[in-house]
Every structure is written in structure tokens, then in C-alpha cells.
XYZ file of C-alpha atoms in Angstrom:
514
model
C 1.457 -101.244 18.268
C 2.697 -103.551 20.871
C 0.299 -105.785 22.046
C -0.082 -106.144 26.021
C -1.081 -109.658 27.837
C -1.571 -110.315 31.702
C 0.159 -114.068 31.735
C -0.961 -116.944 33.819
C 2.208 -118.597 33.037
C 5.142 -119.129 35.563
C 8.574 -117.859 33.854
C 9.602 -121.341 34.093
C 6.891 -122.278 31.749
C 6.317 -119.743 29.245
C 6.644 -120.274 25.969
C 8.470 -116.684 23.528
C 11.293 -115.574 22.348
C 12.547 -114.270 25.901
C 12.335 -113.745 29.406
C 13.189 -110.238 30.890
C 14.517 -110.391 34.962
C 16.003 -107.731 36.736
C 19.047 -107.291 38.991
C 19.500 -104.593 41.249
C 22.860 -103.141 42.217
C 23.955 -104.845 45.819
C 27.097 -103.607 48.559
C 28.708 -106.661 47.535
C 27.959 -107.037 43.266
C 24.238 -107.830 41.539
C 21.785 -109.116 43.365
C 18.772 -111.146 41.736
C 15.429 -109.229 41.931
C 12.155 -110.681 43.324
C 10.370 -112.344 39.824
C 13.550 -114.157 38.553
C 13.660 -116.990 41.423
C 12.502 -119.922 38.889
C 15.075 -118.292 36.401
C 17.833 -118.087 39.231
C 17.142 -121.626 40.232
C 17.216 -123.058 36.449
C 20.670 -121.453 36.903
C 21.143 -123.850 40.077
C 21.090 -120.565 41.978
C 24.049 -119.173 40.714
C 22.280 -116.301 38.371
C 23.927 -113.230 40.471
C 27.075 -115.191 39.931
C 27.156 -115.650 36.239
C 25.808 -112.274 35.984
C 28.904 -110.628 37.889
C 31.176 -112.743 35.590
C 29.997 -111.062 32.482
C 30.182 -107.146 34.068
C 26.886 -106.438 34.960
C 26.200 -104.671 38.081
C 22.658 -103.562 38.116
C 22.800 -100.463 36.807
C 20.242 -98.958 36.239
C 19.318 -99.193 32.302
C 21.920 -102.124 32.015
C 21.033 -104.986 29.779
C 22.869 -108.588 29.513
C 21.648 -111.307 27.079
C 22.304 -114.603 28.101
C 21.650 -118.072 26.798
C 18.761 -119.728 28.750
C 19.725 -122.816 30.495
C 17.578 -126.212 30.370
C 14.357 -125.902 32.618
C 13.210 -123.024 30.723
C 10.799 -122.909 27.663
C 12.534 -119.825 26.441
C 16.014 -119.365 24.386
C 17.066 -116.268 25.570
C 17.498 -114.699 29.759
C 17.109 -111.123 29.673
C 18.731 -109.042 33.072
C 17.868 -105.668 33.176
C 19.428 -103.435 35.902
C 16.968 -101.463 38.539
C 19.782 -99.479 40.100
C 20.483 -99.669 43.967
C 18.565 -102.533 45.905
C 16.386 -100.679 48.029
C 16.417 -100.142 51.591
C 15.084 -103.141 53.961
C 11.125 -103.761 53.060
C 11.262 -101.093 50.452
C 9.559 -102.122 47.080
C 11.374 -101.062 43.739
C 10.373 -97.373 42.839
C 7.630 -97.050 40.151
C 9.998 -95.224 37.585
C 12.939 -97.411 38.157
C 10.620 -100.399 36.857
C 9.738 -98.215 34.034
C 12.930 -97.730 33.147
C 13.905 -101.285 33.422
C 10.821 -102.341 31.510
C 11.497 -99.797 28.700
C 15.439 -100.312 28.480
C 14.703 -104.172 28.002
C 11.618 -103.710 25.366
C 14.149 -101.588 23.104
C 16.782 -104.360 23.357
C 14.216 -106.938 21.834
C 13.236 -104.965 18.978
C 13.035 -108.011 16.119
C 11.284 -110.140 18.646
C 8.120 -111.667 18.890
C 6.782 -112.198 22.202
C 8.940 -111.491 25.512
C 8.154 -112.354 29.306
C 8.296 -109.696 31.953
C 9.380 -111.022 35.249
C 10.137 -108.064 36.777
C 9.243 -107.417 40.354
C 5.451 -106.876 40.927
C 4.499 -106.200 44.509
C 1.434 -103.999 44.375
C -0.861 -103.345 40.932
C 1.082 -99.780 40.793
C 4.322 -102.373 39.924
C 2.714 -103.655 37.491
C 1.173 -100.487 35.748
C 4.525 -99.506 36.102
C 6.405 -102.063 34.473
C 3.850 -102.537 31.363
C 3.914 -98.476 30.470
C 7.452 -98.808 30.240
C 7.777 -101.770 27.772
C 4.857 -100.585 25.806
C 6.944 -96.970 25.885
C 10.092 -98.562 25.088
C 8.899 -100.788 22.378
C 8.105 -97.649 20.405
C 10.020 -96.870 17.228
C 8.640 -94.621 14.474
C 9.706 -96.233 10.921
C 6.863 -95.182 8.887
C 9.577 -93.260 6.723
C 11.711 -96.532 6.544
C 11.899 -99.369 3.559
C 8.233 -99.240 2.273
C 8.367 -100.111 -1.401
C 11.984 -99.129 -1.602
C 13.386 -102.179 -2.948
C 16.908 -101.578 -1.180
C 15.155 -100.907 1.941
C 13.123 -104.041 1.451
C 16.594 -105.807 0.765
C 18.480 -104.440 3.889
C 15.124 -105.747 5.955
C 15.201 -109.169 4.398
C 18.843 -109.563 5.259
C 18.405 -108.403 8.767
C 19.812 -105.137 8.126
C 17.267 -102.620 8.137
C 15.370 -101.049 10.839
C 13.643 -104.130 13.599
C 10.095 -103.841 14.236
C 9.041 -103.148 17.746
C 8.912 -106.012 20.082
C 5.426 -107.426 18.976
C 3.635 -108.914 22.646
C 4.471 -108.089 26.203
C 3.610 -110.974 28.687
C 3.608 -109.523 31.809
C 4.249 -111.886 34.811
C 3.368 -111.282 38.351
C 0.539 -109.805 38.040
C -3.116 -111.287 38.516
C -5.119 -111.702 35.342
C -8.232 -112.297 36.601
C -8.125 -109.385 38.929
C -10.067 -106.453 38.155
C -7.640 -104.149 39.401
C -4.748 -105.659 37.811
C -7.255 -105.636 34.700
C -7.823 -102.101 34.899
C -4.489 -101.091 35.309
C -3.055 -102.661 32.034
C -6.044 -101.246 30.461
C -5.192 -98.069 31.519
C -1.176 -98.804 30.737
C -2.712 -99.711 27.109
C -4.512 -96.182 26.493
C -1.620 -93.778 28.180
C 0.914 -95.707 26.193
C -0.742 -95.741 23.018
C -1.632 -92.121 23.349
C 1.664 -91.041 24.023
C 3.103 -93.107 20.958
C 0.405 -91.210 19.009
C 1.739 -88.204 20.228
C 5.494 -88.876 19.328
C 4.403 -90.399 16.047
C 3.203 -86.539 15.498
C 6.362 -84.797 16.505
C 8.441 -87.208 14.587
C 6.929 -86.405 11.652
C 8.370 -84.610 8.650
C 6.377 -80.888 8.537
C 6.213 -81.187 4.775
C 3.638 -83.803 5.429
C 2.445 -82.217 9.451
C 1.033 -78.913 8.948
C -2.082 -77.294 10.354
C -4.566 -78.480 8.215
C -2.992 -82.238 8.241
C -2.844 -81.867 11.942
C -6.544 -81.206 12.004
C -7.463 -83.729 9.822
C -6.164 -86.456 12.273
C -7.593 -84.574 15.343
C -11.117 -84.936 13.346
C -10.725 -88.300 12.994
C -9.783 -89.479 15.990
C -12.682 -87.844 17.630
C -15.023 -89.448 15.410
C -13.386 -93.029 16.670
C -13.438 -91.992 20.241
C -16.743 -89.844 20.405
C -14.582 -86.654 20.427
C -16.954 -83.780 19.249
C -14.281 -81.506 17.505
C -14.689 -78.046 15.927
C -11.937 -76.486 13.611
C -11.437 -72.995 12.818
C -9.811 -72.961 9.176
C -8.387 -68.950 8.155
C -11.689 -67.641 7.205
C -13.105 -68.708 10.802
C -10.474 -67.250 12.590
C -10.083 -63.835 10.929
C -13.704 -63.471 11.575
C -13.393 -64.214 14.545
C -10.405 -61.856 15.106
C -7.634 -64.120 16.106
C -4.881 -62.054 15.457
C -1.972 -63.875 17.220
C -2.716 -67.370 15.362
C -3.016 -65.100 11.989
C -0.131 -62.795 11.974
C 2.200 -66.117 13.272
C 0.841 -68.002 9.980
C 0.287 -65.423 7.596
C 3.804 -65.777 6.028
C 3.647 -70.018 5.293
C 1.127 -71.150 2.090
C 0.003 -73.419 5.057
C -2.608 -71.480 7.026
C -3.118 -71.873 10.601
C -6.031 -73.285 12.487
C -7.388 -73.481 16.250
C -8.902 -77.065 16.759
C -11.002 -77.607 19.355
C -11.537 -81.042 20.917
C -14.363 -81.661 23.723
C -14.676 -85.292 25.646
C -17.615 -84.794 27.650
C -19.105 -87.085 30.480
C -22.430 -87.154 31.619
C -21.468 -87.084 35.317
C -18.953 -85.016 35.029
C -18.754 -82.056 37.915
C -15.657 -80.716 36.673
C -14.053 -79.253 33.780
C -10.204 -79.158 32.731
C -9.325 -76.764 29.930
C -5.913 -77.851 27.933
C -3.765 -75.914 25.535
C -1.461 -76.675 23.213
C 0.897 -74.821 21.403
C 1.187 -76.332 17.699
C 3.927 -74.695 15.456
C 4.531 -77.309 13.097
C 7.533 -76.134 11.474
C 9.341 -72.936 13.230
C 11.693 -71.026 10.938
C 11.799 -68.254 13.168
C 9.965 -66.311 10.896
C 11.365 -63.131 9.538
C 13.892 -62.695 12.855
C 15.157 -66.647 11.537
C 16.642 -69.092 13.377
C 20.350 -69.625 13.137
C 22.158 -72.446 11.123
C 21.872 -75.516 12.931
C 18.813 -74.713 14.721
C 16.176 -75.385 12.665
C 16.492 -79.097 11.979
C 15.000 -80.451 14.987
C 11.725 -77.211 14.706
C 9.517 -80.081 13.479
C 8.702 -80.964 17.237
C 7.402 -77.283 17.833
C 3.975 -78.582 18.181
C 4.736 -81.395 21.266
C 2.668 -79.640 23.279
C -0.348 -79.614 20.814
C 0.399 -83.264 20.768
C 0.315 -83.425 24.288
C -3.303 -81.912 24.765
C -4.285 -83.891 21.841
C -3.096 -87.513 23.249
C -4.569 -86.348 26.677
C -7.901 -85.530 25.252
C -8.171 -89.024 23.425
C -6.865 -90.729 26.611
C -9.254 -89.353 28.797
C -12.031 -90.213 26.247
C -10.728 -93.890 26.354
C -10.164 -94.282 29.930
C -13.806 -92.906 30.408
C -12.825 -90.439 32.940
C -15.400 -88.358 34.914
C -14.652 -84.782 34.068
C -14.733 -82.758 30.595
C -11.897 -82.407 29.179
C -11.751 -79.643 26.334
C -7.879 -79.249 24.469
C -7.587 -76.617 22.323
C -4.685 -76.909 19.335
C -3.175 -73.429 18.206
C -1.700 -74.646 14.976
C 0.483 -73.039 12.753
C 3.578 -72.992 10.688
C 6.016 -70.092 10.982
C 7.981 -69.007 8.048
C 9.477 -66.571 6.726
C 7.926 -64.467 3.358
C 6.607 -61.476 1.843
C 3.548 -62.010 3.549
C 4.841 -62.563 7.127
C 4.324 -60.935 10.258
C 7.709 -58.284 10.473
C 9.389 -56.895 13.672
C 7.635 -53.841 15.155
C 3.974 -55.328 13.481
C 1.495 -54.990 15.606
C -0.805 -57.423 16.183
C -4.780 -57.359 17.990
C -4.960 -60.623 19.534
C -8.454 -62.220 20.545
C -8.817 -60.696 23.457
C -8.654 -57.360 22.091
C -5.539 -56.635 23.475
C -2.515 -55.612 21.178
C 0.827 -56.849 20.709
C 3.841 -55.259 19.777
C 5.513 -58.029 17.966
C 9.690 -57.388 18.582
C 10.857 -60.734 17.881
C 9.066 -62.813 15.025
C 10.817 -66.423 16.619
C 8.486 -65.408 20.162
C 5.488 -66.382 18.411
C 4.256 -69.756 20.358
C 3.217 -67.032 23.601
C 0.876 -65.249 20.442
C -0.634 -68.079 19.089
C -1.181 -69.626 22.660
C -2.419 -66.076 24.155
C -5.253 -66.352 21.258
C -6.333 -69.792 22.778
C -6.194 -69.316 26.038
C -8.042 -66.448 25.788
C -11.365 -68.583 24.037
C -10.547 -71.274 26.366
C -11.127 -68.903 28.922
C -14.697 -68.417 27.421
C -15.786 -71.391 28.845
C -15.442 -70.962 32.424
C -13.156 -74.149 33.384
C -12.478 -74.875 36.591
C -8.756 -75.306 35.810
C -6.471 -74.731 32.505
C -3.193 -75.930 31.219
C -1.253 -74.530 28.960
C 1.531 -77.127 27.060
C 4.342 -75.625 25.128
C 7.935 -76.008 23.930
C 7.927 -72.337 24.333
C 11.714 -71.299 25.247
C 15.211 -71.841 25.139
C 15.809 -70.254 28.422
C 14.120 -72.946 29.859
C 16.224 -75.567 28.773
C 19.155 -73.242 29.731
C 17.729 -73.437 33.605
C 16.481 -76.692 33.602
C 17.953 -78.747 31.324
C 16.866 -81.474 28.735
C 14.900 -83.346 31.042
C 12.867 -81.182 32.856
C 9.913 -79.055 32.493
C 9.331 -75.571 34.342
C 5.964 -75.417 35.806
C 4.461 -71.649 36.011
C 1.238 -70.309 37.837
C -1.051 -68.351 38.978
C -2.215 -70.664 42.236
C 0.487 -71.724 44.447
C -1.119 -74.818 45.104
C -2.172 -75.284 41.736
C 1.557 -75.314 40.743
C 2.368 -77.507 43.469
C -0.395 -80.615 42.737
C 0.821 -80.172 39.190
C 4.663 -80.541 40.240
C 3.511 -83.323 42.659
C 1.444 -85.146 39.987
C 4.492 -84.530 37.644
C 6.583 -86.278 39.873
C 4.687 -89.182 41.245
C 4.162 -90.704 37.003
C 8.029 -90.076 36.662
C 8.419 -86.977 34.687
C 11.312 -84.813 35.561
C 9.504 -81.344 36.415
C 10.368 -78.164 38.508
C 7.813 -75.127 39.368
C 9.065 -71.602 38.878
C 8.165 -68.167 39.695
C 6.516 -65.326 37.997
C 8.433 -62.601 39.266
C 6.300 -58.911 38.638
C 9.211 -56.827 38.265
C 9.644 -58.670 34.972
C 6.401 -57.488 33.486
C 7.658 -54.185 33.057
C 10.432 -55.079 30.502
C 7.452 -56.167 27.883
C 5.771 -53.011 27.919
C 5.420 -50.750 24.681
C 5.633 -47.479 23.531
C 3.084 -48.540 20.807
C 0.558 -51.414 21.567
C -0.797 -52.605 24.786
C 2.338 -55.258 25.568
C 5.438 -56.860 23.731
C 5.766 -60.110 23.001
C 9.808 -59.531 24.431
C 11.197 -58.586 27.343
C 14.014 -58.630 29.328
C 16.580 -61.788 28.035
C 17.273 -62.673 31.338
C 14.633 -65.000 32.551
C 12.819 -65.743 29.361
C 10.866 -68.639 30.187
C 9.863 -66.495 33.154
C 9.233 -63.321 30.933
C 7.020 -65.337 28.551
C 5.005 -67.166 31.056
C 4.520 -63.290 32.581
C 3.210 -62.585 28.864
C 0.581 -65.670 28.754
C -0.781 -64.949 32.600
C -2.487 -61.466 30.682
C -4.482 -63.463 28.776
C -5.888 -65.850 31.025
C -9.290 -65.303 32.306
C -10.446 -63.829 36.530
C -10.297 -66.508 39.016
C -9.636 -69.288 36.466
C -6.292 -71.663 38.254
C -4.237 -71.673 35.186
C -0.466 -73.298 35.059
C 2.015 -73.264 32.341
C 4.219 -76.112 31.274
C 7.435 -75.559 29.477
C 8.508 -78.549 27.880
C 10.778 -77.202 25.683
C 14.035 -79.589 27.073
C 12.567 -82.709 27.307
C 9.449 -83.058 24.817
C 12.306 -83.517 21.630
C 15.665 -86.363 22.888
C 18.453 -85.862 20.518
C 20.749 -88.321 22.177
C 20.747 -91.724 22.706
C 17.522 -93.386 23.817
C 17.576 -94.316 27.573
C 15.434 -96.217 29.360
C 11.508 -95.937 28.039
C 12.555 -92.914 26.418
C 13.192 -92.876 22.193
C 15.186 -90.846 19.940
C 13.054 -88.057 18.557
C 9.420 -87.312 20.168
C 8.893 -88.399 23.738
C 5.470 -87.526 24.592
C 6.326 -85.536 27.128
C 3.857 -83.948 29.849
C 1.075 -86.336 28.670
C 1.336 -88.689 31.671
C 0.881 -85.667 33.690
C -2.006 -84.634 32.134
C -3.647 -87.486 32.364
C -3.141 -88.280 35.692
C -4.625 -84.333 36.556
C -7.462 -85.425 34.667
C -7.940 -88.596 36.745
C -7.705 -86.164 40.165
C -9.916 -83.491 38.937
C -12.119 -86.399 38.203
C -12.173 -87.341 42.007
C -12.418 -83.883 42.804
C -8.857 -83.262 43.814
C -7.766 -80.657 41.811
C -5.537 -78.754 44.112
């Protein structure tokens, strides 16, 4: 893991392999951001200038290597762009710096030790800027060289995959400040969670499965005082959880709810999370297409999600209770598994015409919510990469945000927003609740094709508890990038809707819930 250090160093002094400025995009060409004046004076003042010369704009995610000139102790100038210089007495915006940060931490993969001199105005800037090179430094190899001797070869040779950037100096901020202090603390844990959570995603399902997900729940609670309960097959069919049974009944992998409870002794508040945790989904019986079942490893993001958010709000010592509950299981397709037109009797007692096999994250979510429930939060979240309509409204990027509070929906799309992740809140329309009902059991888990994400939110809302506030987050486009990486953002698993979480927890905490 990248390490994280609050320099007392000036950027003319300090001693690694580089030194990362930015440059904003100006009327007139690039224009040198506040942080980089000892760098733009070692360049007698002529940084923008050279800058220009080479095509760099300040773009936002741009990066330009340059040779350091004498008057600085390191080798190598880093400019990252920060987009459009902002209006008059504006500071940078929080996520631009992120960006910047995390677009200039991938570029030094191989390196040692780099200096941030980005601009830091306020402690936010600085949170900012060291969750985005800790973010962008990430890169999951643990499937790369190893005691493969070619590997080992291409690595020696320079060939092979770089190792993350190893040390993040930041600059500008105050080391000896506690609030500076606490906020690269808390940069540390969200990070570091979040990389836990795409280390999870990203990995292969023949090793990620329920119990194997379980197994590294348990034992992070043990490190973080976690108390955590699993429910292995025999648990849960006597406990009659039919949606998280009938979805893994056809895989040689069982299924398994995990519960994980951080508990504070001051505490006033309690924040249920859920996570939807299909480690591999084959569709089932009603399979998945060719060419759509490569990328069904990251089926369990939002499991991750809770999970991260759980251990982050253990770390960061938050005032509330925070309780995540993982519905794990793989769904595959055998002579044991769950068929069109089974029908299923979930937790709650309810019963579920299954029509489509590949619906099955609203089943195994529907069981969880429902025991979450039990325990009379004050608020509950429900995480899942539940539908491909979703990504058909919204995009890659985005996630929907469902309800059923108004203003629970909007804190959560306001919270979403203010720690930079792309999110939009949606409706649950009621005249869509009448396309899931059945001739057999007491609901469908289909309904009309139009509005799907809607449709299956609709189908989670029956199993949540009276007068508990209770949101749903699809993060179906965005929790899996198959493109290029961009700014703090990798290839693969991105962690996405734990920043959110986290930051609910911190408000619920200080009684702002919404």
C-alpha cells in the first residue's frame, strides 16, 4: 500500500524521485497553479512557457514529464492539468485535485517517493489531493510474475507490471496541525478501504466465492474489533432464507449472509448497510449471453462496498453503529438450480415467483434487507450492481439513487456529490408495481422491461421494514471501468459508492441524517 507523509519540506528542497505541480487551463494557454512557484522560479519563471512549448494545456488529467532544472533536489518536474483556472478568488474544486492527484500517482508507477505540490488552500485541498494519489497509486498485480520465472524476467528487465508509486509527500499542508493530521488520517483509512474493496472485485471467482469472501470479512473484524456473525447453508435454511438459497443452490459453492457490526459506545444512531454479493453471475439457468459474462466477477461491488465502509468506519472511530450485511452467493447454472417459474419463500415470508433466473441480486438482497430490518435502524442502504437498465439511463459513471424518503434520497445524492461520485436520484413510479405481480406467488421477481432499474428497486421497497428511511444505490455502471483508467480511477474494480457511505456514516454520526 502506498505510504502517505505530511512534508515539512519546501518543493525546492525535497529530496525523491519527483515533484508533481499542476497547471490549469488559462484564456491565453497554461497557467502555473498556486504550489509550483519555487518550481516555476527554478525555471527562471518561464514554467507556463516551456510547458506550452511541449502541448500541454491544462487539461484536465494531462500529464508532462520534464527534466528538473538546477535548484531542485529532484530529477524529474511532474505538471498535471486541473482543467479551467477558476473564476477570480475561487479555490480549485475538491474532485478536480483528485483527479490531478490520481492521474499523476498512476504516471509514477516504478517510483519511489514523489512530492505533491499541488494547490492546498484549506485542509479539504489537502484531503483532497492525498485520496486521489493514494487512489491512483492503486494497481492490483497479485496475479502477476510471482514465482513465474518469465514474469520474474520481464520485471527484472523493466518489462513487467511497475509497482505502485511507493510514498506520497504531500506539500502544502501543515504537519503539525491536528486538522491537517486528521485529515490524512482519514485520507489513509477511506483509501485503503476502497483499495480493499477493488482488490475484491478484481479478483478471479475461482478463488472469491462465498465462503472465501467470509473468511476475509472474519478476519478483518477480528483486526479492527468487528464482531461478525456468518450464516453458512445449514444456518440459513433454518432460518428460512429462501432468496439467498434458491440463487445458490445450483453452484458447489454455497451461499452465505455475513453480518458485520462496528459498534460505539456513544453511539445515538444506527446505519444499516447492504450489500449485494454475487461472486460469479452466470445468469443461472436463463444464462447470460456470449460476451457478457467475463467481466460477472465484479457482481459483488456492492458487498465490497458495505464491507470497506464497515471497516472504515471502525478505523475512523466514528460515533454511530454501523451494521453491513453481505448476501453472498454464486449463481450458476446446474441440475440443482433455481428454474424459471420456481417459486421461492423468501425471509420475510413472502413468495416469489422467480421468471428470470439472471434477476437474482433483488432475491438475495430482499432476504437481507428483510433481517436488517430486524434491527430497527434508523436508516438503511442497500448497495448493488443490480441492473443493466441502469447503465442504459445513466451511463458508466453514474449511480441511480432510489427511495422511500424524499429527503433521504436527496442528502444521499448531495453527499454523493460533494466526495465526487457521479450519482443521480430516481423515482419509484407505482404504476410499475403492477407489472411484477403473479398469478402464482405473492410477487415476481420481473416486470415490465421498460424501467428495470426502476421495476427492481419497486421489488426491494416490499421488503423493507415500516417507517425505516431506506435508499437504494445502483452501481451497476460505474462500480466495474473497462476502459482506460482516468484520473484516480483504475482498470477493473473502482470502489465505487464507498466514499459515499462513509461520509453518511460521518453525518449520521453528527446527527444529520437527512
Amino acid at each position: 500500500m502506498t505510504a502517505l507523509t505530511l512534508s515539512t519540506a519546501g518543493a525546492a528542497t525535497l529530496r525523491a524521485d519527483a515533484l508533481v505541480v499542476g497547471v490549469a487551463k488559462g484564456a491565453k494557454g497554461p497557467v502555473v497553479a498556486p504550489g509550483a512557484e519555487a518550481v516555476d522560479k527554478a525555471f527562471d519563471g518561464k514554467l507556463a512557457t516551456v510547458l506550452e512549448t511541449l502541448g500541454a494545456s491544462g487539461a484536465e488529467g494531462e500529464v508532462t514529464k520534464l527534466p528538473a532544472p538546477a535548484g531542485l533536489k529532484v530529477p524529474v518536474v511532474i505538471a498535471v492539468g486541473l482543467g479551467s483556472v477558476p473564476e477570480k478568488d475561487a479555490a480549485f474544486d475538491a474532485e478536480a485535485l483528485r483527479r490531478a492527484a490520481g492521474s499523476a500517482a498512476r504516471a509514477l508507477a516504478g517510483s519511489k517517493k514523489a512530492g505533491f505540490a499541488l494547490p492546498v488552500a484549506s485542509v479539504e485541498d489537502a484531503e483532497a489531493v492525498a485520496e486521489g494519489a493514494l487512489l491512483g497509486a492503486y494497481a492490483f498485480t497479485a496475479y502477476q510474475g510471482g514465482e513465474n520465472k518469465l514474469a520474474a524476467k520481464d520485471k527484472k528487465n523493466g518489462n513487467g507490471p511497475k509497482s505502485p508509486l511507493a510514498e506520497v509527500a504531500l506539500l502544502g499542508a501543515k504537519p503539525r496541525d491536528k486538522a491537517f493530521k486528521a485529515a490524512a488520517e482519514r485520507a489513509v483509512a477511506v483509501a485503503e478501504e476502497i483499495n480493499r474493496a477493488r482488490d475484491l472485485i478484481n479478483t478471479p471467482p475461482n478463488d472469491l466465492y462465498p465462503e472465501s469472501f467470509a473468511a476475509v470479512a472474519t478476519a478483518a473484524g477480528k483486526e479492527h474489533g468487528i464482531k461478525v456473525q456468518v450464516l453458512d447453508e445449514k444456518a440459513l435454511v433454518k432460518g428460512g432464507f429462501g432468496g439467498l438459497l434458491g440463487v445458490g443452490q445450483g453452484s458447489t459453492h454455497g451461499p452465505r449472509l455475513v453480518k458485520l457490526a462496528y459498534t460505539h459506545p456513544k453511539a445515538e444512531k444506527t446505519l444499516a448497510l447492504v450489500g449485494k454479493g454475487i461472486t460469479y453471475d452466470s445468469g443461472g439457468i436463463s444464462l447470460k449471453p456470449a460476451g457478457h459474462n467475463e467481466t460477472m466477477k465484479c457482481d459483488m461491488s456492492g458487498a465490497a462496498a458495505v464491507f470497506a465502509t464497515v471497516v472504515a468506519a471502525a478505523r475512523l472511530g466514528l460515533q454511530v453503529n454501523v451494521t453491513g450485511w453481505l448476501a453472498l452467493a454464486e449463481n450458476m447454472p446446474s441440475g440443482n438450480a433455481t428454474r424459471p417459474g420456481d417459486v421461492l419463500r423468501m425471509y420475510s415470508g413472502k413468495t416469489v415467483e422467480v421468471l428470470n433466473t439472471d434477476a437474482e441480486g433483488r432475491l438475495v438482497l430482499a432476504d437481507a434487507l428483510t433481517r436488517a430490518c430486524e434491527e430497527k435502524p434508523d436508516a438503511i442502504v442497500d448497495v448493488a450492481t443490480l441492473t443493466g437498465a441502469m447503465v442504459l439511463a445513466l451511463g458508466h459513471r453514474t449511480f441511480g439513487i432510489m427511495a422511500n424518503d424524499d429527503a433521504f434520497r436527496t442528502s444521499i445524492h448531495e453527499i454523493a456529490e460533494e466526495v465526487g461520485e457521479a450519482s443521480w436520484p430516481m423515482p419509484l413510479p407505482a404504476d410499475l408495481r403492477k407489472g411484477m405481480d403473479s398469478p402464482t406467488a405473492d410477487i415476481a421477481n420481473m416486470g415490465e422491461r421498460m424501467g428495470g432499474g426502476l421495476v427492481a428497486g419497486l421489488f426491494l421497497k416490499e421488503f423493507v421494514g415500516e417507517g425505516i428511511a431506506w435508499a437504494h444505490l445502483d452501481i451497476a455502471g460505474p462500480a466495474f471501468h473497462e476502459g482506460a483508467p482516468y484520473g484516480y480511477t483504475p482498470k477493473g474494480g473502482t470502489g465505487s459508492a464507498v466514499r459515499t457511505l462513509v461520509k453518511l456514516a460521518e453525518r449520521t454520526a453528527a446527527g444529520d441524517l437527512g
